[in-house]
Amino acid sequence: MSNEQRVTPERSADEKRAFKRDLTEVVPHLRAFARGLCGRPDMADDLVQETLLKAWAAQDRFEPGTSMRAWTFVILRNAYLTDMRRNRFRGEYDETAAERILTAPAAQEEPIHLSDMHRALLTLPPERREALLLVGAGGFSYEEAAQICGCAVGTIKSRVGRARAALTVMIEEGSIPERSIDDPAAHRAILQELDDVASGKGISIATK
Amino acid sequence: MSAARPHRTGIPPLVRTNKEFAVGRYEWEPDVPAFVPNKRNNAEADAHLQQGSVSRQLQGRNVELVEASIMAGADGTGKPVKGKKQHTRKQGPEWASGLKQLYDSVIEEPIPDAFKDLLARLDDGKR
């Protein structure tokens, strides 16, 4: 692992300003990704703040010209997994906030209730949820998502496909859990998530 | 056997034109154009294969169409949802747009002051 450490020159003031500007621009994206991952707006924002601090501290490892969004997403993801290991986030569902923020516009034809969508999303296994968030919502390519998650492109495609199928079944059949914590399906998903983290799966390196 | 078709011993040579060189056609066959792949299907396949690069080009700025396509099933897995094909095509884009809307609703929120304060402190050079 020590081979991955590289000696980079200290960033100049201009470079730091540019880094900080790029970092500021990705904050909304980080918040959206974190909200999708852990479900709670307050905890998601804590996660983003933690990510910003870590990114700033590790700015020498960021390669200018590469995607700041992808780089910071890796940091956020790893921070999320670490916090999951500490049982800090449990994919809780804040119904009040979701109702306020996520309800579809009334004029939309056959509107899907976005709080249902959010609950369904939170019951997905974490690796599928993050793949769907990255590709289906974040606009990352499969290749970029694979880099962020530290896995093969085919694995990401498979995860997105399975997540899509699972959500379709849940929404079609109305089998969306009422509460992600209390519902057995959601509870199983959370336990699986913790098992995955405990086994060391999915930690990727935020170097690119 | 068709009366119009000549006897086996009298099979004429292949007639090939410049346009149909690779196809080959017997004289008695109807004068039909050479097989042309379905362009619409080709376009769909190209979009399927290239959607990753398209998505990358968009850089997350306006990806609803791409994401709707991905969520509708063009995700590169080549595995349709068993037994739910018709419903999937109908439901996929609907919830896919919901997912994007859910994500975008957070992006469009104003950044809380806590983040501005934190970024300002980073500006002070604290590492």
mmCIF file of C-alpha atoms in Angstrom, chain A residues 10 16 20 23-24 27-29 31-33 35 45 48-49 52-53 56-57 59-60 69 73 101-102 104-105 108 110-112 114 117-118 121 132 135-144 157-158 160-161 164-165 167-168 171-173, chain B residues 51-53 55-56 59-60 63 67 70-77 79-81 84 86-88 90-92 94-112 114-115 118-123 125-127:
data_model
loop_
_atom_site.group_PDB
_atom_site.id
_atom_site.type_symbol
_atom_site.label_atom_id
_atom_site.label_comp_id
_atom_site.label_asym_id
_atom_site.label_seq_id
_atom_site.Cartn_x
_atom_site.Cartn_y
_atom_site.Cartn_z
ATOM 1 C CA GLU A 10 3.155 21.748 -2.177
ATOM 2 C CA LYS A 16 -5.312 26.124 -3.572
ATOM 3 C CA LYS A 20 -11.279 25.410 -3.177
ATOM 4 C CA LEU A 23 -14.575 21.912 -4.129
ATOM 5 C CA THR A 24 -17.288 24.513 -3.581
ATOM 6 C CA VAL A 27 -20.923 20.604 -2.649
ATOM 7 C CA PRO A 28 -24.504 20.355 -3.985
ATOM 8 C CA HIS A 29 -23.639 17.106 -5.742
ATOM 9 C CA ARG A 31 -25.119 16.591 -0.610
ATOM 10 C CA ALA A 32 -27.367 14.851 -3.127
ATOM 11 C CA PHE A 33 -25.212 11.739 -3.204
ATOM 12 C CA ARG A 35 -28.671 12.114 0.985
ATOM 13 C CA ASP A 45 -24.683 17.088 5.600
ATOM 14 C CA VAL A 48 -20.419 16.099 3.346
ATOM 15 C CA GLN A 49 -18.644 18.310 5.854
ATOM 16 C CA LEU A 52 -14.819 18.490 2.535
ATOM 17 C CA LEU A 53 -12.345 18.428 5.397
ATOM 18 C CA TRP A 56 -8.952 19.682 1.731
ATOM 19 C CA ALA A 57 -6.455 17.784 3.834
ATOM 20 C CA GLN A 59 -5.663 18.089 -1.814
ATOM 21 C CA ASP A 60 -2.067 17.307 -2.725
ATOM 22 C CA ARG A 69 -16.754 15.408 -8.422
ATOM 23 C CA PHE A 73 -17.438 11.105 -4.293
ATOM 24 C CA ILE A 101 -38.971 18.192 -0.414
ATOM 25 C CA LEU A 102 -39.690 15.184 -2.509
ATOM 26 C CA ALA A 104 -43.837 15.264 -7.164
ATOM 27 C CA PRO A 105 -45.512 18.273 -8.786
ATOM 28 C CA GLN A 108 -47.232 15.683 -13.483
ATOM 29 C CA GLU A 110 -49.266 9.756 -13.222
ATOM 30 C CA PRO A 111 -46.934 11.197 -10.612
ATOM 31 C CA ILE A 112 -44.808 8.763 -8.701
ATOM 32 C CA LEU A 114 -41.093 10.532 -4.468
ATOM 33 C CA MET A 117 -39.239 6.302 -4.375
ATOM 34 C CA HIS A 118 -36.906 7.367 -1.593
ATOM 35 C CA LEU A 121 -34.206 3.325 -2.777
ATOM 36 C CA LEU A 132 -28.034 3.553 -9.237
ATOM 37 C CA VAL A 135 -25.322 6.307 -12.936
ATOM 38 C CA GLY A 136 -29.053 6.913 -12.812
ATOM 39 C CA ALA A 137 -29.047 10.220 -10.963
ATOM 40 C CA GLY A 138 -25.505 11.557 -10.782
ATOM 41 C CA GLY A 139 -24.861 11.292 -14.502
ATOM 42 C CA PHE A 140 -21.638 9.327 -14.179
ATOM 43 C CA SER A 141 -20.676 6.918 -16.905
ATOM 44 C CA TYR A 142 -20.368 3.263 -16.026
ATOM 45 C CA GLU A 143 -16.601 3.634 -16.234
ATOM 46 C CA GLU A 144 -16.558 6.554 -13.822
ATOM 47 C CA LYS A 157 -23.769 -2.498 -15.025
ATOM 48 C CA SER A 158 -25.017 -5.561 -13.212
ATOM 49 C CA VAL A 160 -27.621 -0.904 -11.912
ATOM 50 C CA GLY A 161 -29.634 -3.545 -13.726
ATOM 51 C CA ARG A 164 -33.605 -1.137 -11.595
ATOM 52 C CA ALA A 165 -35.362 -4.498 -11.537
ATOM 53 C CA LEU A 167 -37.253 -0.887 -7.789
ATOM 54 C CA THR A 168 -39.574 -1.749 -10.624
ATOM 55 C CA ILE A 171 -43.142 0.105 -7.197
ATOM 56 C CA GLU A 172 -45.301 -2.097 -9.405
ATOM 57 C CA GLU A 173 -46.323 -4.447 -6.629
ATOM 58 C CA GLN B 51 -24.520 5.960 -23.522
ATOM 59 C CA GLY B 52 -21.655 5.958 -21.069
ATOM 60 C CA SER B 53 -19.666 8.393 -23.151
ATOM 61 C CA SER B 55 -23.371 10.638 -20.096
ATOM 62 C CA ARG B 56 -19.757 11.589 -19.521
ATOM 63 C CA GLN B 59 -21.054 15.959 -17.080
ATOM 64 C CA GLY B 60 -24.211 15.716 -15.058
ATOM 65 C CA VAL B 63 -28.806 14.062 -18.260
ATOM 66 C CA GLU B 67 -30.847 8.565 -17.536
ATOM 67 C CA ILE B 70 -30.706 3.896 -18.901
ATOM 68 C CA MET B 71 -33.505 3.317 -16.476
ATOM 69 C CA ALA B 72 -35.792 2.179 -19.271
ATOM 70 C CA GLY B 73 -33.535 -0.778 -19.781
ATOM 71 C CA ALA B 74 -30.725 0.403 -22.005
ATOM 72 C CA ASP B 75 -28.276 -0.148 -19.222
ATOM 73 C CA GLY B 76 -25.885 -2.354 -21.049
ATOM 74 C CA THR B 77 -26.770 -5.497 -19.158
ATOM 75 C CA LYS B 79 -30.987 -8.560 -19.458
ATOM 76 C CA PRO B 80 -34.625 -7.590 -19.588
ATOM 77 C CA VAL B 81 -36.664 -7.980 -16.450
ATOM 78 C CA LYS B 84 -42.293 -7.659 -16.469
ATOM 79 C CA GLN B 86 -44.301 -4.469 -20.747
ATOM 80 C CA HIS B 87 -44.672 -2.983 -17.289
ATOM 81 C CA THR B 88 -40.996 -2.205 -17.072
ATOM 82 C CA LYS B 90 -43.988 1.743 -18.898
ATOM 83 C CA GLN B 91 -42.795 2.143 -15.309
ATOM 84 C CA GLY B 92 -39.060 2.463 -15.842
ATOM 85 C CA GLU B 94 -41.502 7.145 -14.668
ATOM 86 C CA TRP B 95 -39.564 6.190 -11.569
ATOM 87 C CA ALA B 96 -36.270 6.915 -13.285
ATOM 88 C CA SER B 97 -37.336 10.520 -13.663
ATOM 89 C CA GLY B 98 -38.459 10.367 -10.039
ATOM 90 C CA LEU B 99 -35.004 9.278 -8.991
ATOM 91 C CA LYS B 100 -33.425 12.086 -10.942
ATOM 92 C CA GLN B 101 -35.940 14.542 -9.535
ATOM 93 C CA LEU B 102 -35.166 13.346 -6.038
ATOM 94 C CA TYR B 103 -31.451 13.850 -6.620
ATOM 95 C CA ASP B 104 -31.842 17.193 -8.363
ATOM 96 C CA SER B 105 -34.105 18.539 -5.637
ATOM 97 C CA VAL B 106 -31.156 18.309 -3.266
ATOM 98 C CA ILE B 107 -28.736 19.833 -5.777
ATOM 99 C CA GLU B 108 -31.040 22.796 -6.219
ATOM 100 C CA GLU B 109 -31.280 23.498 -2.506
ATOM 101 C CA PRO B 110 -29.298 26.534 -1.377
ATOM 102 C CA ILE B 111 -26.062 25.597 0.329
ATOM 103 C CA PRO B 112 -26.528 25.894 4.120
ATOM 104 C CA ALA B 114 -22.590 25.766 7.768
ATOM 105 C CA PHE B 115 -20.937 24.825 4.499
ATOM 106 C CA LEU B 118 -16.544 25.685 6.633
ATOM 107 C CA LEU B 119 -15.341 26.667 3.164
ATOM 108 C CA ALA B 120 -14.427 30.109 4.424
ATOM 109 C CA ARG B 121 -12.338 28.551 7.168
ATOM 110 C CA LEU B 122 -10.584 26.465 4.546
ATOM 111 C CA ASP B 123 -9.812 29.711 2.797
ATOM 112 C CA GLY B 125 -5.312 28.189 4.971
ATOM 113 C CA LYS B 126 -6.190 25.781 7.753
ATOM 114 C CA ARG B 127 -5.436 22.247 6.724
#
